[in-house]
Coordinates of C-alpha atoms in Angstrom, one line a residue:
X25 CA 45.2 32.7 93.7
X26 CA 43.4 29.3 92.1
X27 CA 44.7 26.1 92.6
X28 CA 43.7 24.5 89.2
X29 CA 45.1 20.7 88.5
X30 CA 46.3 20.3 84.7
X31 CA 42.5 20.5 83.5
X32 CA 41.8 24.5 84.3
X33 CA 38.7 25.5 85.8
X34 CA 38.0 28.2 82.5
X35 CA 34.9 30.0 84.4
X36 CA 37.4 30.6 87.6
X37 CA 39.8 32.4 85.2
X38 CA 37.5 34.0 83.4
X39 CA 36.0 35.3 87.2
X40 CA 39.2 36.5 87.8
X41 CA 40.1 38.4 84.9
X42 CA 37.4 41.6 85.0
X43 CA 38.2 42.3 81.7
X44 CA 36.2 39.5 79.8
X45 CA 33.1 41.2 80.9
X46 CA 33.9 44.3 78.4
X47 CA 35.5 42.6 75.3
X48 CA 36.1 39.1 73.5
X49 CA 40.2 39.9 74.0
X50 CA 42.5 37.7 71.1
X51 CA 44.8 40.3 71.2
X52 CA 47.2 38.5 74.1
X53 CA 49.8 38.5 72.3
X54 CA 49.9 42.4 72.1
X55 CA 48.9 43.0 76.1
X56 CA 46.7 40.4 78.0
X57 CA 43.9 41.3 80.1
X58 CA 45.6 40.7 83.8
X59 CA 43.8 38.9 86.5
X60 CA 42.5 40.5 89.2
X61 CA 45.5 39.7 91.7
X62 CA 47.9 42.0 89.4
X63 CA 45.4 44.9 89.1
X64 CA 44.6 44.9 92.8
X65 CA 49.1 44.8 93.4
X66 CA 49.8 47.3 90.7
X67 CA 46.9 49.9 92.1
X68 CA 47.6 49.1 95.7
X69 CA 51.1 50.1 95.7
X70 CA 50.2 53.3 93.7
X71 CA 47.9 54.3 95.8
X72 CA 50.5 53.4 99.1
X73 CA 52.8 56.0 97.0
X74 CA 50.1 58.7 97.1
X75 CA 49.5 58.0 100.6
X76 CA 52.6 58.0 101.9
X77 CA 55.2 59.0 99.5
X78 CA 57.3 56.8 96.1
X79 CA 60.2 56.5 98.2
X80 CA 58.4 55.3 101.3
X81 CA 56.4 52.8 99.5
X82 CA 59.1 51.3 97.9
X83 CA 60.8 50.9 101.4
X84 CA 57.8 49.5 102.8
X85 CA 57.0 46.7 100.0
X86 CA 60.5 45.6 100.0
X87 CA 59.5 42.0 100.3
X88 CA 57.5 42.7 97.3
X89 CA 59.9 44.0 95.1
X90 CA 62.8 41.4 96.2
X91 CA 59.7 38.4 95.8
X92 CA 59.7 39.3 91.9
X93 CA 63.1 37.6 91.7
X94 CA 61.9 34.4 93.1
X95 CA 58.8 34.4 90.8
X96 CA 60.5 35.2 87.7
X97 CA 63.4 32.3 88.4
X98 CA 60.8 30.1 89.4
X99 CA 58.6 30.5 86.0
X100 CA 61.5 29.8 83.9
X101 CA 63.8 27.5 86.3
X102 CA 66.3 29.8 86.8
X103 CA 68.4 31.2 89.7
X104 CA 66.8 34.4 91.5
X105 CA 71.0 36.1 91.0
X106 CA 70.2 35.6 87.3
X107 CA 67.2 37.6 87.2
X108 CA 67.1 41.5 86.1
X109 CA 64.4 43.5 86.0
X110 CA 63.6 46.2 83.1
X111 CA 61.0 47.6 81.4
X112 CA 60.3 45.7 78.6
X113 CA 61.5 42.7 76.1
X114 CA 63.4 44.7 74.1
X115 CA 65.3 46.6 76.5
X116 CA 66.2 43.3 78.3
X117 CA 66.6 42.1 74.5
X118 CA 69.5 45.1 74.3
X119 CA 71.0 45.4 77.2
X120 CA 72.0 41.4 76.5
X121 CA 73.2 42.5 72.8
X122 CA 75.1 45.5 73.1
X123 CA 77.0 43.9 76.2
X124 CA 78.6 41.3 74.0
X125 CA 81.8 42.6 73.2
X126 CA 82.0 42.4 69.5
X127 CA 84.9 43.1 67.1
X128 CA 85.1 43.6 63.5
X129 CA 84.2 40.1 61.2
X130 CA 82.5 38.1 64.3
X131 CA 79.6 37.2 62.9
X132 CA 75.5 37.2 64.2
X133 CA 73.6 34.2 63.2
X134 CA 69.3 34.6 63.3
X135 CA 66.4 33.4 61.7
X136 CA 63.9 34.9 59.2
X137 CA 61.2 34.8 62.3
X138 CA 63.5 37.1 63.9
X139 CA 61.9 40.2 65.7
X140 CA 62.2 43.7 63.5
X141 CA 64.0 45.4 66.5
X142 CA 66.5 43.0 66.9
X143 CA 67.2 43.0 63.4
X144 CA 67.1 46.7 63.5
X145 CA 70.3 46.6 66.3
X146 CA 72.4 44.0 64.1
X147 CA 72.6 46.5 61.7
X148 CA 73.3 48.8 64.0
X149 CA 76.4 47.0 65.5
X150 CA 77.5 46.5 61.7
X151 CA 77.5 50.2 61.1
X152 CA 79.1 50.6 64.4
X153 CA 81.3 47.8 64.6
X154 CA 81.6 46.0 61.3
X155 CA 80.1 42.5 62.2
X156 CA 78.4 40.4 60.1
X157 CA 74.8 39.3 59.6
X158 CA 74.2 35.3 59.1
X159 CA 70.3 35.0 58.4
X160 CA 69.2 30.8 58.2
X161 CA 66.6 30.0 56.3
X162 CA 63.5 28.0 57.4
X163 CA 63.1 24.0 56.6
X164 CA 60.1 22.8 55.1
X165 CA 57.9 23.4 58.1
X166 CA 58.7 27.1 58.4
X167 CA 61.0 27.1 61.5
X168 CA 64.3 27.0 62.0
X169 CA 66.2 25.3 59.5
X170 CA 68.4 23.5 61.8
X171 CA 71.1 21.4 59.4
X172 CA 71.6 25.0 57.4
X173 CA 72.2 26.5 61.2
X174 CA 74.9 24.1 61.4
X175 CA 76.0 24.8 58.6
X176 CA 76.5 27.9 58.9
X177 CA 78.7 28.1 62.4
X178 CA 81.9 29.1 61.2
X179 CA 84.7 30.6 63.4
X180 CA 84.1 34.2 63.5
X181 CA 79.8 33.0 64.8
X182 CA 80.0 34.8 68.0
X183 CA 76.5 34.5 68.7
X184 CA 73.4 32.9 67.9
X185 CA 69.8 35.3 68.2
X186 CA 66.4 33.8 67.3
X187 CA 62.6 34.7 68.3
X188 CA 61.2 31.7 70.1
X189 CA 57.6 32.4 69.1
X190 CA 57.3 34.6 66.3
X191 CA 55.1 37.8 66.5
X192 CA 53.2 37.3 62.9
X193 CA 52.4 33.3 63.1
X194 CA 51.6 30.8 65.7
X195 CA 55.6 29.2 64.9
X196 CA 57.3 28.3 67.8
X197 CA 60.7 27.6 66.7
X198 CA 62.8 24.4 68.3
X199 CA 65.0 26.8 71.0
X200 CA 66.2 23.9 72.9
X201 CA 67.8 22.7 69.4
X202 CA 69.5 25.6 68.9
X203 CA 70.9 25.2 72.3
X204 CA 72.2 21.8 71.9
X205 CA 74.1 23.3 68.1
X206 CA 75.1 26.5 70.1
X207 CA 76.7 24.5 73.3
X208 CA 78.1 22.1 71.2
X209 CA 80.3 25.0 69.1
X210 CA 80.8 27.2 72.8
X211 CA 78.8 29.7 71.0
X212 CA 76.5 32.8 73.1
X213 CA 72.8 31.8 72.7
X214 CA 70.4 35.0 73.0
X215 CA 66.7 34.0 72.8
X216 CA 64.0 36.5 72.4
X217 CA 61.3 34.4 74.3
X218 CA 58.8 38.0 74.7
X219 CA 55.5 35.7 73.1
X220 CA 56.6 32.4 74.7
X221 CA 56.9 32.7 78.5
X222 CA 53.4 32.7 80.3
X223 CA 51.6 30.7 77.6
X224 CA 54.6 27.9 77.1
X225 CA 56.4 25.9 79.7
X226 CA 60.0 26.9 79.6
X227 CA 63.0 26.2 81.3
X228 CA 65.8 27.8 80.3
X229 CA 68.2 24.6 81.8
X230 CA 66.9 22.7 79.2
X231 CA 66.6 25.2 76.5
X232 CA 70.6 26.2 77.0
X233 CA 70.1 29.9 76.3
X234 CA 73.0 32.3 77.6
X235 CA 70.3 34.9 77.7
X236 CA 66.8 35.2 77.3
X237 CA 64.6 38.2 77.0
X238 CA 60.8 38.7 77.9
X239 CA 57.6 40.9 78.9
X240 CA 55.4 40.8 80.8
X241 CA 52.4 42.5 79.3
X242 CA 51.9 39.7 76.8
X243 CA 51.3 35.6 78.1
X244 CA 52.2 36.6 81.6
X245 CA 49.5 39.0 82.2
X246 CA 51.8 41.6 83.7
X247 CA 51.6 45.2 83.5
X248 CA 52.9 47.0 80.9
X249 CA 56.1 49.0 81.3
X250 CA 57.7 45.2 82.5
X251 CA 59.9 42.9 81.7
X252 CA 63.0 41.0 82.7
X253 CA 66.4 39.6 81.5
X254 CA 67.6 36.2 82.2
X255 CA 71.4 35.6 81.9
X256 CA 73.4 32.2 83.1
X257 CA 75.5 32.5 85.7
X258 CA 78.3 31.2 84.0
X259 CA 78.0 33.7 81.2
X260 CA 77.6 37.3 83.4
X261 CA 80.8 38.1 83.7
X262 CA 81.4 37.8 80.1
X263 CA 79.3 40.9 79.6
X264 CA 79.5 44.0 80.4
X265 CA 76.6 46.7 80.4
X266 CA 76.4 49.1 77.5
X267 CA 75.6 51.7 80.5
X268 CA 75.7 51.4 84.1
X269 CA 74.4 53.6 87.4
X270 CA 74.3 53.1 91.2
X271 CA 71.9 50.2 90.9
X272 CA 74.6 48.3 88.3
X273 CA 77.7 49.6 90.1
X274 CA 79.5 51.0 93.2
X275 CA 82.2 53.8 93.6
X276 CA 84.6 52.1 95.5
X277 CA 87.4 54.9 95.1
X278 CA 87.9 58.4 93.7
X279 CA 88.4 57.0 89.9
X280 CA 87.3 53.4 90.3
X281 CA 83.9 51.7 90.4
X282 CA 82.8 47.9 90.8
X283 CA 80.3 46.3 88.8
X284 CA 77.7 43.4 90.4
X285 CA 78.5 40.1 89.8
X286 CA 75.0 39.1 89.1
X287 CA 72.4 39.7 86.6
X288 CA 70.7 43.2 88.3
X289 CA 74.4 45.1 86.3
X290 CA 71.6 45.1 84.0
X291 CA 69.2 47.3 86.1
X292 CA 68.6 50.7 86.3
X293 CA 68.2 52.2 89.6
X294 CA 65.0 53.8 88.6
X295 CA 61.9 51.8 87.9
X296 CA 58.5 51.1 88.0
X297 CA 57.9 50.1 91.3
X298 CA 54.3 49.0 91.2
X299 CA 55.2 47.4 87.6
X300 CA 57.7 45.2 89.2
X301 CA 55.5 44.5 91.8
X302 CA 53.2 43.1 89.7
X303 CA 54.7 40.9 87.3
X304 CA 56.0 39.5 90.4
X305 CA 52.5 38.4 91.6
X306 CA 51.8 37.9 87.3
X307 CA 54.4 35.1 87.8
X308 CA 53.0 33.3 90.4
X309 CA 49.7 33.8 89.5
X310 CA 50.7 31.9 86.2
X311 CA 52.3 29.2 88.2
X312 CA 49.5 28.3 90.6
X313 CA 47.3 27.5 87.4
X314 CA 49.7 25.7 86.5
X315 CA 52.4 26.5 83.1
X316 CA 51.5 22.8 81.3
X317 CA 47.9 23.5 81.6
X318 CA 48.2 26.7 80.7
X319 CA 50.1 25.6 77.5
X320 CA 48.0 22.8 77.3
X321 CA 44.3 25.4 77.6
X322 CA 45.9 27.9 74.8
X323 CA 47.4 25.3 72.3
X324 CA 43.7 23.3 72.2
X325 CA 42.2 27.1 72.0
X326 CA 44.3 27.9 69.1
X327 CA 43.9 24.4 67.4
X328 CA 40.4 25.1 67.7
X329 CA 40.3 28.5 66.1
X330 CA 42.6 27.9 63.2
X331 CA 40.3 24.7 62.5
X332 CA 36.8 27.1 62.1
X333 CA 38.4 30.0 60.1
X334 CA 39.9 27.6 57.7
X335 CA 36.4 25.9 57.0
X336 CA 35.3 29.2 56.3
X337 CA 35.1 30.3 52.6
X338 CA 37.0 33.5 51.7
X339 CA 39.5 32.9 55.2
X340 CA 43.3 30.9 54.8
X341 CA 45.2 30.5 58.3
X342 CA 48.7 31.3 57.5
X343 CA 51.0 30.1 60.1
X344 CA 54.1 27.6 60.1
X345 CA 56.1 25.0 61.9
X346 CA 55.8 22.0 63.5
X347 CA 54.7 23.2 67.1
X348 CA 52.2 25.8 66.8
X349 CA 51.5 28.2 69.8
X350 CA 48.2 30.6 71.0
X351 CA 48.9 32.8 68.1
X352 CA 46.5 32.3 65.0
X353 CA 46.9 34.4 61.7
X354 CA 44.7 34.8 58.7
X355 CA 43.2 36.9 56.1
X356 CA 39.5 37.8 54.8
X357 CA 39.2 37.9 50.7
X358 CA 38.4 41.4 49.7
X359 CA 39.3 42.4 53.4
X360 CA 42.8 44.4 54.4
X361 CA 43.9 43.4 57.8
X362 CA 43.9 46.7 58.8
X363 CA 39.8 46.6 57.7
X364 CA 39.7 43.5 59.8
X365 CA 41.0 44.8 63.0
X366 CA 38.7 47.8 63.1
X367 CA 35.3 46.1 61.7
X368 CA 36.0 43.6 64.7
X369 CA 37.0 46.6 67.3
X370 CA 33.6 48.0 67.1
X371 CA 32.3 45.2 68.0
X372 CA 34.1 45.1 71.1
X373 CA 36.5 42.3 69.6
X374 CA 40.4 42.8 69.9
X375 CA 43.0 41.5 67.3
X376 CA 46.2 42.8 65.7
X377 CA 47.7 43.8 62.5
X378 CA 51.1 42.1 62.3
X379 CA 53.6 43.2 60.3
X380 CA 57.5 41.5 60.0
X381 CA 60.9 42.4 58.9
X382 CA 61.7 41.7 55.4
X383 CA 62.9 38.8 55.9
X384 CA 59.4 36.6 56.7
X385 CA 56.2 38.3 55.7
X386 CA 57.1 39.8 52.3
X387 CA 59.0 36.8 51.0
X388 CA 55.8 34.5 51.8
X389 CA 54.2 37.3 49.3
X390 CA 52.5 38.9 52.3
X391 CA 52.7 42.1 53.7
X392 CA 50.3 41.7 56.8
X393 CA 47.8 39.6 58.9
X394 CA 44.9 39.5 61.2
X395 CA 46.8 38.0 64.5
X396 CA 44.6 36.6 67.0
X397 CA 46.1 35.2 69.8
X398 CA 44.3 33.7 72.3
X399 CA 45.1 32.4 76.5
X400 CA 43.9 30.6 78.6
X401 CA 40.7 32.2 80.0
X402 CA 39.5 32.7 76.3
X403 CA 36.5 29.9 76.2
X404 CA 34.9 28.0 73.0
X405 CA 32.3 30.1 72.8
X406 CA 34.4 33.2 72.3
X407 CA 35.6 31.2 69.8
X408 CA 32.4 30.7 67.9
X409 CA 31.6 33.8 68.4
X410 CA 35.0 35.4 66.7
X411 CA 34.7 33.2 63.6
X412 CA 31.1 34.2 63.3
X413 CA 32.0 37.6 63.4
X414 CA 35.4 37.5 61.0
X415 CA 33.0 35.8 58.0
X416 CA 31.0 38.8 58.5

């Protein structure tokens, strides 16, 4: 792994990451293109498990799979006993929710950046449950309106949900904010941070989230099929798992069972070995470059990009808020997104159509963009080249 100071050394990244040879990749934010280290962890313990059996593998690269603990807690300054693993951001997202044990009348406050899935499951638990949905508006920058969040904290708030870095726009709304309001009213704090960690520096000590949810196909450069739930110490015994198996939970008698006191009650026993593996090594990876320069590499990046397509006649940048992140959105005149995406995929250029609840996109008057998102072994002349390309 490269030992970079805070200025990276671009063409040792880019050496390291095969997949830059085959396409101009701004599509990060979807599924990064994973340094060599990852593919060569991922495939080596898949091959171990053809060679010598799944179970045998497994027992073989314990180390391995106990090391992803440390890496994750390490990346986000956590404790390793407040780590879980699971297969993805939503899933760690859910398995945070539907633990909370809520009544009829306790109310959900989010944000109009909030993730479509999670807004999905709120109205889930109000069908099922009967609570009630709080959504803040945005202030005049497009995040997080945080007076009206105050505002809104009545008695029955039982928990605060937001999206750290929205999907559809390079906002990064203020999470440590949030956590100062939500400590300061003993209120849960459940952050979706699946764009943010691997391309910001985060610390969940300082954030204050109960709970936090990420991937680690996206920023991190992890496989897909990953991902991993933080929850505070202080807050695990609080919750208790929608389901549970012999990973979560012992039978400790012929009708009673015991539930772990630390964050793997969120497990499942069965999971993808070489995945887990591999975000491990993802982690450190990301933390021998080093997580400032990284955010440091993909905010100048994404500066730079927004700055050439909104010189460019016929292109407008769309994205809000104050702090802006390695996500960059926009539109071509005459041009759908969809049109966008595809014109640039033959040319070997990856980007996304992004689409949002009905909360954000349609009530800007917009019903999709071009996202590019870009990380930090994208170089400037990528850059030139993508623009060139977009203006057709």
């Amino acid at each position: 792994m490269p030992a970079m100071s805070m200025t990276l050394d671009v063409q040792t990244l880019r050496r390291e990451t095969p997949g830059v040879a085959n396409v101009l990749h701004f599509n990060n934010a979807g599924a990064a293109l994973p340094p060599r280290a990852v593919l060569a962890a991922v495939t080596g313990h898949l091959a171990r498990e053809a060679a010598i059996g799944g179970y045998e593998a497994a027992a073989e690269a314990a180390d391995r799979i106990e090391n992803f603990y440390d890496a994750i807690a390490g990346l986000i300054g956590a404790d390793r006993n407040e780590i879980a693993f699971v297969e993805s951001a939503t899933r760690a997202w859910d398995m945070a929710f539907y633990s909370i044990p809520f009544q009829a009348g306790d109310r959900v406050i989010t944000a109009r950046a909030e993730y479509l899935s999670n807004l999905l499951a709120f109205l889930h638990m109000k069908a099922r449950v009967g609570i009630e949905i709080d959504v803040v508006g945005n202030d005049e920058f497009g995040q997080i309106d945080l007076a009206s969040l105050e505002r809104t904290i009545g008695p029955s708030t039982k928990l605060i949900a937001i999206t750290h870095v929205s999907g559809h726009g390079g906002l990064v709304n203020p999470a440590a904010d949030v956590g100062r309001i939500a400590a300061r009213h003993g209120i849960l704090y459940l952050l979706d941070a699946c764009q943010s960690v691997g391309q910001l520096s985060i610390d969940v000590r300082q954030i204050g989230c109960n709970m936090l949810a990420a991937t680690g196909r996206k920023y991190i450069r992890g496989p897909r099929g990953t991902g991993f739930l933080y929850v505070r110490r202080d807050t695990i015994a609080r919750l208790e798992p929608p389901f549970i198996d012999l990973q979560a939970a012992s039978w400790n008698g012929a009708d009673s069972y015991v539930i772990r006191d630390d964050a793997r009650r969120f497990e499942s026993w069965e999971r993808f070995v070489a995945g887990q593996i591999g975000l491990g090594v993802a982690a450190r990876y990301a933390m021998a470059v080093g997580i400032e320069a990284i955010e440091a590499r993909v905010k100048a990046l994404a500066s730079l990009l927004r700055l050439e397509l909104a010189k460019r006649p016929g292109v407008s940048v769309h994205d809000l808020g104050v702090e802006q992140c390695g996500i960059v959105t926009f539109l071509k005149d005459g041009e759908s997104p969809a049109m966008t995406r595809s014109r640039l995929r033959a040319m070997n250029i990856n980007v996304h159509e992004a689409r949002s609840s009905r909360l954000d996109l349609p009530a800007r008057g917009l019903e999709s963009l071009v996202r590019a998102s870009v990380h930090c072994y994208n170089d400037e002349t990528e850059v030139e080249r993508f623009v060139r390309a977009v203006v057709g």
